[in-house]
């Protein structure tokens, strides 16, 4: 990779962005990035302008940011590995099929030992595993209890009709307000790809590996940063592992935030994914894994190396984020009990100057090595940051 010396600030960066399991297309992700960047940048005495979406040389959607501050200017090309088409195909299934496949997946994870691995690795993730089951069971038991009560004081037919109606209403409410169907799709998809990147009735983005390798090996940027949020980490690890197998001397910076890598990698059938993790750890890749205690949809307190029993290579550096400190008290109180809003905070705007900001890490001038060494962004002028000499 050509470009500036390691001790220099970054003038041109390439970001390969793998979003999480959200029904958002590339343009929606660009718009979200632009809104958040423009809100966060002034906190760091910076200004960020985003271009419109276009198509990169690899055929993937991309946009460019121009960030400026005191004594520095950085241009970043952000390529989005958009896999929202998978979610769209999952959502086109019938309601009954979506619930059935989700429940079948959860049962499969229980029977093959994956659930036990979750609980050993990060017990909080076990709460997320049981969450959809609690919603469904709660709706059914409430409908049954109310229906039985009406049957005692009226008749069985009236009680049965009211009980079923109430159950259906509660399940509808869970789907609308608690993302029940999204969770069913999530677990069904996770089960289907645990044995490899294939799934029933869903077309996976086969071009990700080829596009990733082409972009990573042909880059003329000062720095390459692979950023993966949530379940996007699975695609990123797979693509990075393949690229490193063919080009072991690649120098890549890898950033995972709110990662759901362990959701798949802990499954006993996910041998190829675990092998990709091993390849990354044995390479020159600098890997930082950002986690938050309040995010139960990721694996807080785990490390991809130790959790998978991999002793070779260099383990990722895990860095804790306190959402309470990067948001105003009002925003934090408003969203702290919303599991999915909390999980998305890794890619949303920060409201106070804090060492973590996806947008300033991706678009700012600070080398990723310096960010890893300091456990985040500097508290002072971004332009004064240098990457430590190795």
CSV table of C-alpha atoms in Angstrom, one decimal:
chain,number,residue,atom,x,y,z
A,1,UNK,CA,0.0,0.0,0.0
A,2,UNK,CA,1.5,3.3,-1.0
A,3,UNK,CA,0.9,6.7,0.6
A,4,UNK,CA,2.1,8.8,3.5
A,5,UNK,CA,4.6,7.7,6.1
A,6,UNK,CA,3.1,6.1,9.2
A,7,UNK,CA,4.0,9.1,11.3
A,8,UNK,CA,2.0,11.4,9.1
A,9,UNK,CA,-1.6,12.4,9.5
A,10,UNK,CA,-4.0,10.6,7.1
A,11,UNK,CA,-4.7,12.7,4.0
A,12,UNK,CA,-6.5,10.0,2.0
A,13,UNK,CA,-8.3,7.0,3.5
A,14,UNK,CA,-10.3,4.1,2.1
A,15,UNK,CA,-13.1,2.8,4.4
A,16,UNK,CA,-14.7,-0.6,3.6
A,17,UNK,CA,-18.0,-0.4,5.5
A,18,UNK,CA,-20.0,-3.5,6.4
A,19,UNK,CA,-23.4,-2.5,8.0
A,20,UNK,CA,-25.3,-4.6,10.4
A,21,UNK,CA,-28.6,-6.4,10.1
A,22,UNK,CA,-30.9,-3.5,9.3
A,23,UNK,CA,-33.4,-3.0,6.5
A,24,UNK,CA,-31.5,0.0,5.1
A,25,UNK,CA,-30.1,0.4,1.6
A,26,UNK,CA,-26.8,2.1,0.7
A,27,UNK,CA,-28.3,5.5,0.2
A,28,UNK,CA,-30.0,5.4,3.7
A,29,UNK,CA,-26.6,4.5,5.2
A,30,UNK,CA,-25.0,7.4,3.4
A,31,UNK,CA,-27.7,9.8,4.6
A,32,UNK,CA,-27.3,8.5,8.2
A,33,UNK,CA,-23.6,9.0,8.0
A,34,UNK,CA,-23.9,12.5,6.7
A,35,UNK,CA,-26.4,13.6,9.4
A,36,UNK,CA,-24.3,12.1,12.2
A,37,UNK,CA,-21.0,13.4,10.8
A,38,UNK,CA,-22.3,16.9,10.5
A,39,UNK,CA,-23.7,16.8,14.0
A,40,UNK,CA,-20.6,15.2,15.6
A,41,UNK,CA,-17.8,17.0,13.7
A,42,UNK,CA,-18.1,20.5,15.4
A,43,UNK,CA,-17.6,18.8,18.8
A,44,UNK,CA,-14.1,17.9,17.5
A,45,UNK,CA,-13.5,21.3,15.9
A,46,UNK,CA,-13.9,19.8,12.5
A,47,UNK,CA,-16.2,20.1,9.5
A,48,UNK,CA,-17.3,17.1,7.3
A,49,UNK,CA,-18.9,17.3,3.9
A,50,UNK,CA,-20.3,14.2,2.2
A,51,UNK,CA,-20.7,13.6,-1.6
A,52,UNK,CA,-23.6,11.9,-3.2
A,53,UNK,CA,-23.7,8.2,-3.7
A,54,UNK,CA,-21.9,6.7,-6.8
A,55,UNK,CA,-20.6,3.4,-7.9
A,56,UNK,CA,-17.0,2.4,-7.1
A,57,UNK,CA,-14.7,0.7,-9.6
A,58,UNK,CA,-15.6,-2.6,-7.8
A,59,UNK,CA,-19.3,-2.0,-8.6
A,60,UNK,CA,-20.3,-1.3,-5.0
A,61,UNK,CA,-22.0,2.0,-3.8
A,62,UNK,CA,-19.5,4.6,-2.5
A,63,UNK,CA,-19.4,8.2,-1.4
A,64,UNK,CA,-16.6,10.5,-0.4
A,65,UNK,CA,-16.1,12.7,2.6
A,66,UNK,CA,-14.0,15.8,3.0
A,67,UNK,CA,-13.1,16.6,6.6
A,68,UNK,CA,-11.2,19.7,7.6
A,69,UNK,CA,-9.8,21.0,10.9
A,70,UNK,CA,-7.0,23.1,12.4
A,71,UNK,CA,-4.0,22.3,10.2
A,72,UNK,CA,-5.4,19.2,8.6
A,73,UNK,CA,-7.6,18.0,5.7
A,74,UNK,CA,-8.6,14.4,5.0
A,75,UNK,CA,-10.5,12.9,2.1
A,76,UNK,CA,-12.1,9.5,2.7
A,77,UNK,CA,-13.7,7.1,0.2
A,78,UNK,CA,-16.3,5.0,1.9
A,79,UNK,CA,-17.4,1.9,0.1
A,80,UNK,CA,-20.6,0.3,1.4
A,81,UNK,CA,-20.9,-3.5,1.3
A,82,UNK,CA,-24.7,-3.3,1.1
A,83,UNK,CA,-26.5,-6.5,1.9
A,84,UNK,CA,-30.0,-5.0,2.5
A,85,UNK,CA,-31.4,-7.1,-0.4
A,86,UNK,CA,-31.1,-10.2,1.9
A,87,UNK,CA,-33.4,-8.5,4.5
A,88,UNK,CA,-35.8,-7.6,1.8
A,89,UNK,CA,-36.0,-11.2,0.6
A,90,UNK,CA,-36.5,-12.4,4.2
A,91,UNK,CA,-39.3,-9.8,4.8
A,92,UNK,CA,-41.2,-11.1,1.7
A,93,UNK,CA,-41.8,-14.4,3.4
A,94,UNK,CA,-45.2,-14.9,5.0
A,95,UNK,CA,-45.6,-14.0,8.6
A,96,UNK,CA,-46.1,-17.6,9.6
A,97,UNK,CA,-43.0,-18.8,7.8
A,98,UNK,CA,-40.9,-16.0,9.3
A,99,UNK,CA,-42.0,-17.0,12.8
A,100,UNK,CA,-41.6,-20.7,12.1
A,101,UNK,CA,-38.0,-20.3,10.7
A,102,UNK,CA,-37.0,-18.1,13.6
A,103,UNK,CA,-38.2,-20.5,16.2
A,104,UNK,CA,-36.6,-23.4,14.4
A,105,UNK,CA,-33.3,-21.6,14.4
A,106,UNK,CA,-33.5,-20.8,18.1
A,107,UNK,CA,-34.3,-24.4,18.8
A,108,UNK,CA,-31.3,-25.5,16.7
A,109,UNK,CA,-29.0,-23.2,18.6
A,110,UNK,CA,-30.2,-24.7,21.8
A,111,UNK,CA,-29.7,-28.3,20.7
A,112,UNK,CA,-26.3,-28.0,19.1
A,113,UNK,CA,-24.8,-26.2,22.1
A,114,UNK,CA,-24.5,-22.7,20.7
A,115,UNK,CA,-26.7,-21.2,23.4
A,116,UNK,CA,-24.5,-22.7,26.1
A,117,UNK,CA,-21.4,-21.1,24.3
A,118,UNK,CA,-23.3,-17.8,24.3
A,119,UNK,CA,-23.9,-17.9,28.0
A,120,UNK,CA,-20.3,-18.8,28.8
A,121,UNK,CA,-18.9,-16.1,26.5
A,122,UNK,CA,-21.3,-13.2,27.4
A,123,UNK,CA,-24.3,-14.0,29.6
A,124,UNK,CA,-25.9,-10.7,28.6
A,125,UNK,CA,-26.2,-12.0,25.0
A,126,UNK,CA,-28.2,-14.9,26.5
A,127,UNK,CA,-30.9,-12.3,27.5
A,128,UNK,CA,-31.1,-11.2,23.9
A,129,UNK,CA,-31.4,-14.9,22.8
A,130,UNK,CA,-34.4,-15.5,25.0
A,131,UNK,CA,-36.0,-12.1,24.3
A,132,UNK,CA,-38.1,-13.1,21.3
A,133,UNK,CA,-39.2,-16.3,23.1
A,134,UNK,CA,-40.3,-14.3,26.0
A,135,UNK,CA,-42.4,-12.0,23.8
A,136,UNK,CA,-44.1,-14.9,22.1
A,137,UNK,CA,-44.6,-16.9,25.2
A,138,UNK,CA,-45.9,-13.9,27.1
A,139,UNK,CA,-48.4,-13.1,24.4
A,140,UNK,CA,-49.7,-16.7,24.3
A,141,UNK,CA,-50.0,-17.0,28.1
A,142,UNK,CA,-51.7,-13.7,28.4
A,143,UNK,CA,-54.2,-14.6,25.7
A,144,UNK,CA,-54.8,-18.0,27.3
A,145,UNK,CA,-55.2,-16.6,30.8
A,146,UNK,CA,-57.7,-13.9,29.8
A,147,UNK,CA,-59.6,-16.3,27.5
A,148,UNK,CA,-59.8,-18.8,30.4
A,149,UNK,CA,-61.1,-16.1,32.7
A,150,UNK,CA,-63.8,-15.1,30.3
A,151,UNK,CA,-64.8,-18.7,29.7
A,152,UNK,CA,-65.4,-19.1,33.4
A,153,UNK,CA,-67.8,-16.2,33.6
A,154,UNK,CA,-69.3,-16.4,30.1
A,155,UNK,CA,-68.8,-19.4,27.7
A,156,UNK,CA,-66.0,-21.3,26.2
A,157,UNK,CA,-66.6,-19.9,22.6
A,158,UNK,CA,-66.4,-16.3,23.8
A,159,UNK,CA,-63.4,-17.0,25.9
A,160,UNK,CA,-61.6,-18.8,23.1
A,161,UNK,CA,-62.3,-16.1,20.5
A,162,UNK,CA,-61.2,-13.3,22.9
A,163,UNK,CA,-58.1,-15.2,24.0
A,164,UNK,CA,-57.0,-15.8,20.4
A,165,UNK,CA,-57.7,-12.2,19.4
A,166,UNK,CA,-55.7,-10.9,22.3
A,167,UNK,CA,-52.8,-13.2,21.6
A,168,UNK,CA,-52.8,-12.0,17.9
A,169,UNK,CA,-53.0,-8.4,19.0
A,170,UNK,CA,-50.1,-8.7,21.4
A,171,UNK,CA,-48.0,-10.5,18.8
A,172,UNK,CA,-48.8,-7.7,16.3
A,173,UNK,CA,-47.7,-5.2,19.0
A,174,UNK,CA,-44.5,-7.1,19.6
A,175,UNK,CA,-43.7,-7.0,15.8
A,176,UNK,CA,-44.4,-3.3,15.5
A,177,UNK,CA,-42.8,-2.0,18.8
A,178,UNK,CA,-40.3,-4.7,19.8
A,179,UNK,CA,-39.0,-5.8,16.3
A,180,UNK,CA,-40.2,-9.4,16.8
A,181,UNK,CA,-40.3,-10.3,13.1
A,182,UNK,CA,-36.9,-8.7,12.5
A,183,UNK,CA,-35.5,-10.9,15.3
A,184,UNK,CA,-37.1,-14.0,13.7
A,185,UNK,CA,-35.4,-13.1,10.4
A,186,UNK,CA,-32.2,-12.4,12.2
A,187,UNK,CA,-32.0,-15.8,13.9
A,188,UNK,CA,-33.2,-17.7,10.8
A,189,UNK,CA,-30.5,-16.0,8.7
A,190,UNK,CA,-27.8,-16.7,11.4
A,191,UNK,CA,-28.7,-20.4,11.5
A,192,UNK,CA,-28.7,-20.7,7.7
A,193,UNK,CA,-25.2,-19.2,7.3
A,194,UNK,CA,-23.5,-20.9,10.3
A,195,UNK,CA,-22.4,-23.8,8.1
A,196,UNK,CA,-21.1,-21.5,5.4
A,197,UNK,CA,-22.2,-18.6,3.3
A,198,UNK,CA,-25.3,-20.1,1.8
A,199,UNK,CA,-29.0,-19.9,2.9
A,200,UNK,CA,-32.3,-21.3,1.7
A,201,UNK,CA,-34.1,-19.0,-0.8
A,202,UNK,CA,-31.8,-16.0,-0.2
A,203,UNK,CA,-29.2,-14.8,-2.7
A,204,UNK,CA,-26.0,-13.9,-0.8
A,205,UNK,CA,-23.7,-11.2,-2.2
A,206,UNK,CA,-21.1,-13.5,-3.8
A,207,UNK,CA,-19.2,-10.5,-5.1
A,208,UNK,CA,-18.2,-9.2,-1.7
A,209,UNK,CA,-15.0,-11.3,-1.5
A,210,UNK,CA,-13.8,-10.3,-5.0
A,211,UNK,CA,-14.7,-6.7,-4.6
A,212,UNK,CA,-13.0,-6.6,-1.2
A,213,UNK,CA,-9.7,-8.1,-2.5
A,214,UNK,CA,-9.7,-5.7,-5.5
A,215,UNK,CA,-10.2,-2.7,-3.4
A,216,UNK,CA,-7.7,-3.7,-0.7
A,217,UNK,CA,-4.9,-4.7,-3.0
A,218,UNK,CA,-5.3,-1.8,-5.5
A,219,UNK,CA,-5.6,1.0,-3.0
A,220,UNK,CA,-3.5,4.1,-3.3
A,221,UNK,CA,-4.7,5.6,-0.1
A,222,UNK,CA,-2.6,6.3,3.0
A,223,UNK,CA,-4.7,3.9,5.1
A,224,UNK,CA,-7.3,1.2,4.6
A,225,UNK,CA,-9.9,0.8,7.4
A,226,UNK,CA,-12.4,-2.0,7.4
A,227,UNK,CA,-15.3,-1.1,9.6
A,228,UNK,CA,-18.0,-3.6,10.5
A,229,UNK,CA,-21.0,-3.1,12.7
A,230,UNK,CA,-23.1,-5.9,14.3
A,231,UNK,CA,-23.6,-8.9,12.0
A,232,UNK,CA,-21.7,-7.1,9.3
A,233,UNK,CA,-18.6,-8.3,11.1
A,234,UNK,CA,-19.3,-11.8,9.8
A,235,UNK,CA,-19.1,-10.7,6.2
A,236,UNK,CA,-16.1,-8.5,6.9
A,237,UNK,CA,-14.1,-11.4,8.6
A,238,UNK,CA,-15.0,-13.7,5.7
A,239,UNK,CA,-13.9,-11.3,3.0
A,240,UNK,CA,-10.7,-10.2,4.9
A,241,UNK,CA,-9.8,-13.8,5.6
A,242,UNK,CA,-10.0,-14.7,1.9
A,243,UNK,CA,-8.0,-11.6,0.9
A,244,UNK,CA,-5.3,-12.3,3.4
A,245,UNK,CA,-5.0,-15.9,2.2
A,246,UNK,CA,-4.2,-14.7,-1.3
A,247,UNK,CA,-2.2,-11.6,-0.2
A,248,UNK,CA,-0.7,-12.4,3.3
A,249,UNK,CA,1.4,-9.1,3.3
A,250,UNK,CA,-1.7,-6.8,3.2
A,251,UNK,CA,-1.7,-4.2,5.9
A,252,UNK,CA,-5.3,-3.7,6.9
A,253,UNK,CA,-6.9,-1.8,9.9
A,254,UNK,CA,-9.9,-3.7,11.1
A,255,UNK,CA,-12.5,-2.0,13.4
A,256,UNK,CA,-15.5,-3.9,14.8
A,257,UNK,CA,-18.2,-2.1,16.9
A,258,UNK,CA,-21.1,-3.9,18.6
A,259,UNK,CA,-19.9,-7.0,16.8
A,260,UNK,CA,-22.1,-10.0,16.4
A,261,UNK,CA,-19.3,-12.1,15.1
A,262,UNK,CA,-19.6,-14.6,18.0
A,263,UNK,CA,-23.3,-15.1,17.1
A,264,UNK,CA,-22.1,-17.2,14.2
A,265,UNK,CA,-18.5,-18.1,15.1
A,266,UNK,CA,-19.5,-19.9,18.3
A,267,UNK,CA,-21.8,-22.3,16.4
A,268,UNK,CA,-20.0,-25.6,16.1
A,269,UNK,CA,-20.8,-25.7,12.3
A,270,UNK,CA,-19.0,-22.4,11.6
A,271,UNK,CA,-15.6,-23.9,10.9
A,272,UNK,CA,-14.7,-21.7,7.9
A,273,UNK,CA,-15.5,-18.5,9.8
A,274,UNK,CA,-13.3,-19.5,12.7
A,275,UNK,CA,-10.5,-20.3,10.3
A,276,UNK,CA,-10.9,-16.8,8.8
A,277,UNK,CA,-10.5,-15.3,12.3
A,278,UNK,CA,-7.3,-17.3,12.8
A,279,UNK,CA,-5.9,-16.1,9.5
A,280,UNK,CA,-6.6,-12.4,10.5
A,281,UNK,CA,-5.0,-12.9,13.9
A,282,UNK,CA,-1.8,-14.3,12.3
A,283,UNK,CA,-1.6,-11.5,9.8
A,284,UNK,CA,-0.4,-7.9,10.0
A,285,UNK,CA,-3.9,-6.7,10.5
A,286,UNK,CA,-4.5,-4.2,13.4
A,287,UNK,CA,-7.9,-5.2,14.9
A,288,UNK,CA,-9.8,-3.1,17.4
A,289,UNK,CA,-13.1,-4.3,18.9
A,290,UNK,CA,-15.3,-1.6,20.4
A,291,UNK,CA,-17.9,-2.8,23.0
A,292,UNK,CA,-20.5,-1.3,25.3
A,293,UNK,CA,-21.9,-2.7,28.5
A,294,UNK,CA,-25.4,-1.5,27.8
A,295,UNK,CA,-25.5,-3.2,24.3
A,296,UNK,CA,-26.8,-6.7,25.0
A,297,UNK,CA,-27.1,-7.4,21.2
A,298,UNK,CA,-23.3,-7.8,21.1
A,299,UNK,CA,-20.8,-9.8,23.1
A,300,UNK,CA,-19.5,-7.4,25.8
A,301,UNK,CA,-16.5,-8.7,27.8
A,302,UNK,CA,-15.5,-11.2,25.1
A,303,UNK,CA,-12.5,-11.3,22.8
A,304,UNK,CA,-12.7,-13.1,19.4
A,305,UNK,CA,-9.3,-14.8,20.1
A,306,UNK,CA,-9.8,-16.1,23.6
A,307,UNK,CA,-13.6,-16.8,23.1
A,308,UNK,CA,-12.8,-19.1,20.2
A,309,UNK,CA,-9.8,-20.7,21.8
A,310,UNK,CA,-7.3,-19.3,19.3
A,311,UNK,CA,-3.8,-19.0,20.7
A,312,UNK,CA,-1.9,-18.1,17.6
A,313,UNK,CA,-1.3,-14.6,16.4
A,314,UNK,CA,-2.2,-11.2,18.0
A,315,UNK,CA,-5.6,-11.0,19.7
A,316,UNK,CA,-7.8,-8.0,18.9
A,317,UNK,CA,-7.6,-5.1,21.3
A,318,UNK,CA,-11.0,-4.6,23.0
A,319,UNK,CA,-12.1,-1.1,23.9
A,320,UNK,CA,-15.1,-0.2,26.1
A,321,UNK,CA,-17.5,2.6,25.2
A,322,UNK,CA,-19.8,4.3,27.7
A,323,UNK,CA,-22.8,5.5,25.8
A,324,UNK,CA,-23.8,7.5,28.9
A,325,UNK,CA,-20.8,9.7,28.4
A,326,UNK,CA,-21.1,10.3,24.7
A,327,UNK,CA,-24.8,11.4,24.8
A,328,UNK,CA,-26.7,14.1,26.6
A,329,UNK,CA,-28.5,12.9,29.8
A,330,UNK,CA,-31.9,13.4,28.0
A,331,UNK,CA,-31.0,11.3,25.0
A,332,UNK,CA,-29.5,8.6,27.1
A,333,UNK,CA,-32.5,8.3,29.4
A,334,UNK,CA,-34.8,8.3,26.3
A,335,UNK,CA,-33.1,5.4,24.6
A,336,UNK,CA,-31.2,3.3,27.1
A,337,UNK,CA,-34.0,0.7,27.4
A,338,UNK,CA,-34.5,0.4,23.6
A,339,UNK,CA,-32.2,-2.6,22.8
A,340,UNK,CA,-32.0,-1.8,19.0
A,341,UNK,CA,-31.5,1.9,19.4
A,342,UNK,CA,-28.7,1.3,21.9
A,343,UNK,CA,-27.1,-1.2,19.5
A,344,UNK,CA,-27.2,1.3,16.7
A,345,UNK,CA,-25.5,4.0,18.7
A,346,UNK,CA,-22.1,2.7,17.4
A,347,UNK,CA,-23.0,4.2,14.0
A,348,UNK,CA,-25.0,7.3,15.2
A,349,UNK,CA,-23.8,10.7,16.2
A,350,UNK,CA,-22.1,11.5,19.4
A,351,UNK,CA,-23.4,14.5,21.4
A,352,UNK,CA,-20.3,15.2,23.5
A,353,UNK,CA,-16.7,15.1,22.7
A,354,UNK,CA,-15.7,11.5,23.5
A,355,UNK,CA,-12.9,9.1,22.4
A,356,UNK,CA,-15.4,7.1,20.3
A,357,UNK,CA,-16.9,8.6,17.2
A,358,UNK,CA,-17.3,6.3,14.2
A,359,UNK,CA,-17.5,9.3,11.9
A,360,UNK,CA,-14.4,11.1,13.1
A,361,UNK,CA,-12.4,7.8,13.2
A,362,UNK,CA,-13.5,7.1,9.6
A,363,UNK,CA,-13.2,10.6,8.2
A,364,UNK,CA,-10.7,12.3,10.4
A,365,UNK,CA,-6.9,12.6,10.2
A,366,UNK,CA,-5.9,10.4,13.1
A,367,UNK,CA,-4.1,7.1,12.0
A,368,UNK,CA,-5.9,4.0,13.2
A,369,UNK,CA,-2.7,2.8,15.0
A,370,UNK,CA,-2.7,6.0,17.1
A,371,UNK,CA,-6.4,5.5,17.9
A,372,UNK,CA,-5.8,1.9,19.0
A,373,UNK,CA,-2.8,2.9,21.1
A,374,UNK,CA,-4.8,5.6,22.8
A,375,UNK,CA,-8.0,3.6,23.2
A,376,UNK,CA,-9.8,6.1,21.0
A,377,UNK,CA,-9.7,9.6,19.6
A,378,UNK,CA,-7.5,12.3,21.3
A,379,UNK,CA,-9.1,14.8,23.6
A,380,UNK,CA,-7.2,17.7,22.0
A,381,UNK,CA,-6.6,18.8,18.4
A,382,UNK,CA,-7.1,15.9,16.0
A,383,UNK,CA,-4.3,17.5,13.9
A,384,UNK,CA,-1.8,17.0,16.6
A,385,UNK,CA,-2.2,13.2,16.6
A,386,UNK,CA,0.6,11.0,15.3
A,387,UNK,CA,0.8,7.3,15.0
A,388,UNK,CA,3.4,5.8,17.3
A,389,UNK,CA,6.5,4.3,15.6
A,390,UNK,CA,6.5,0.5,15.7
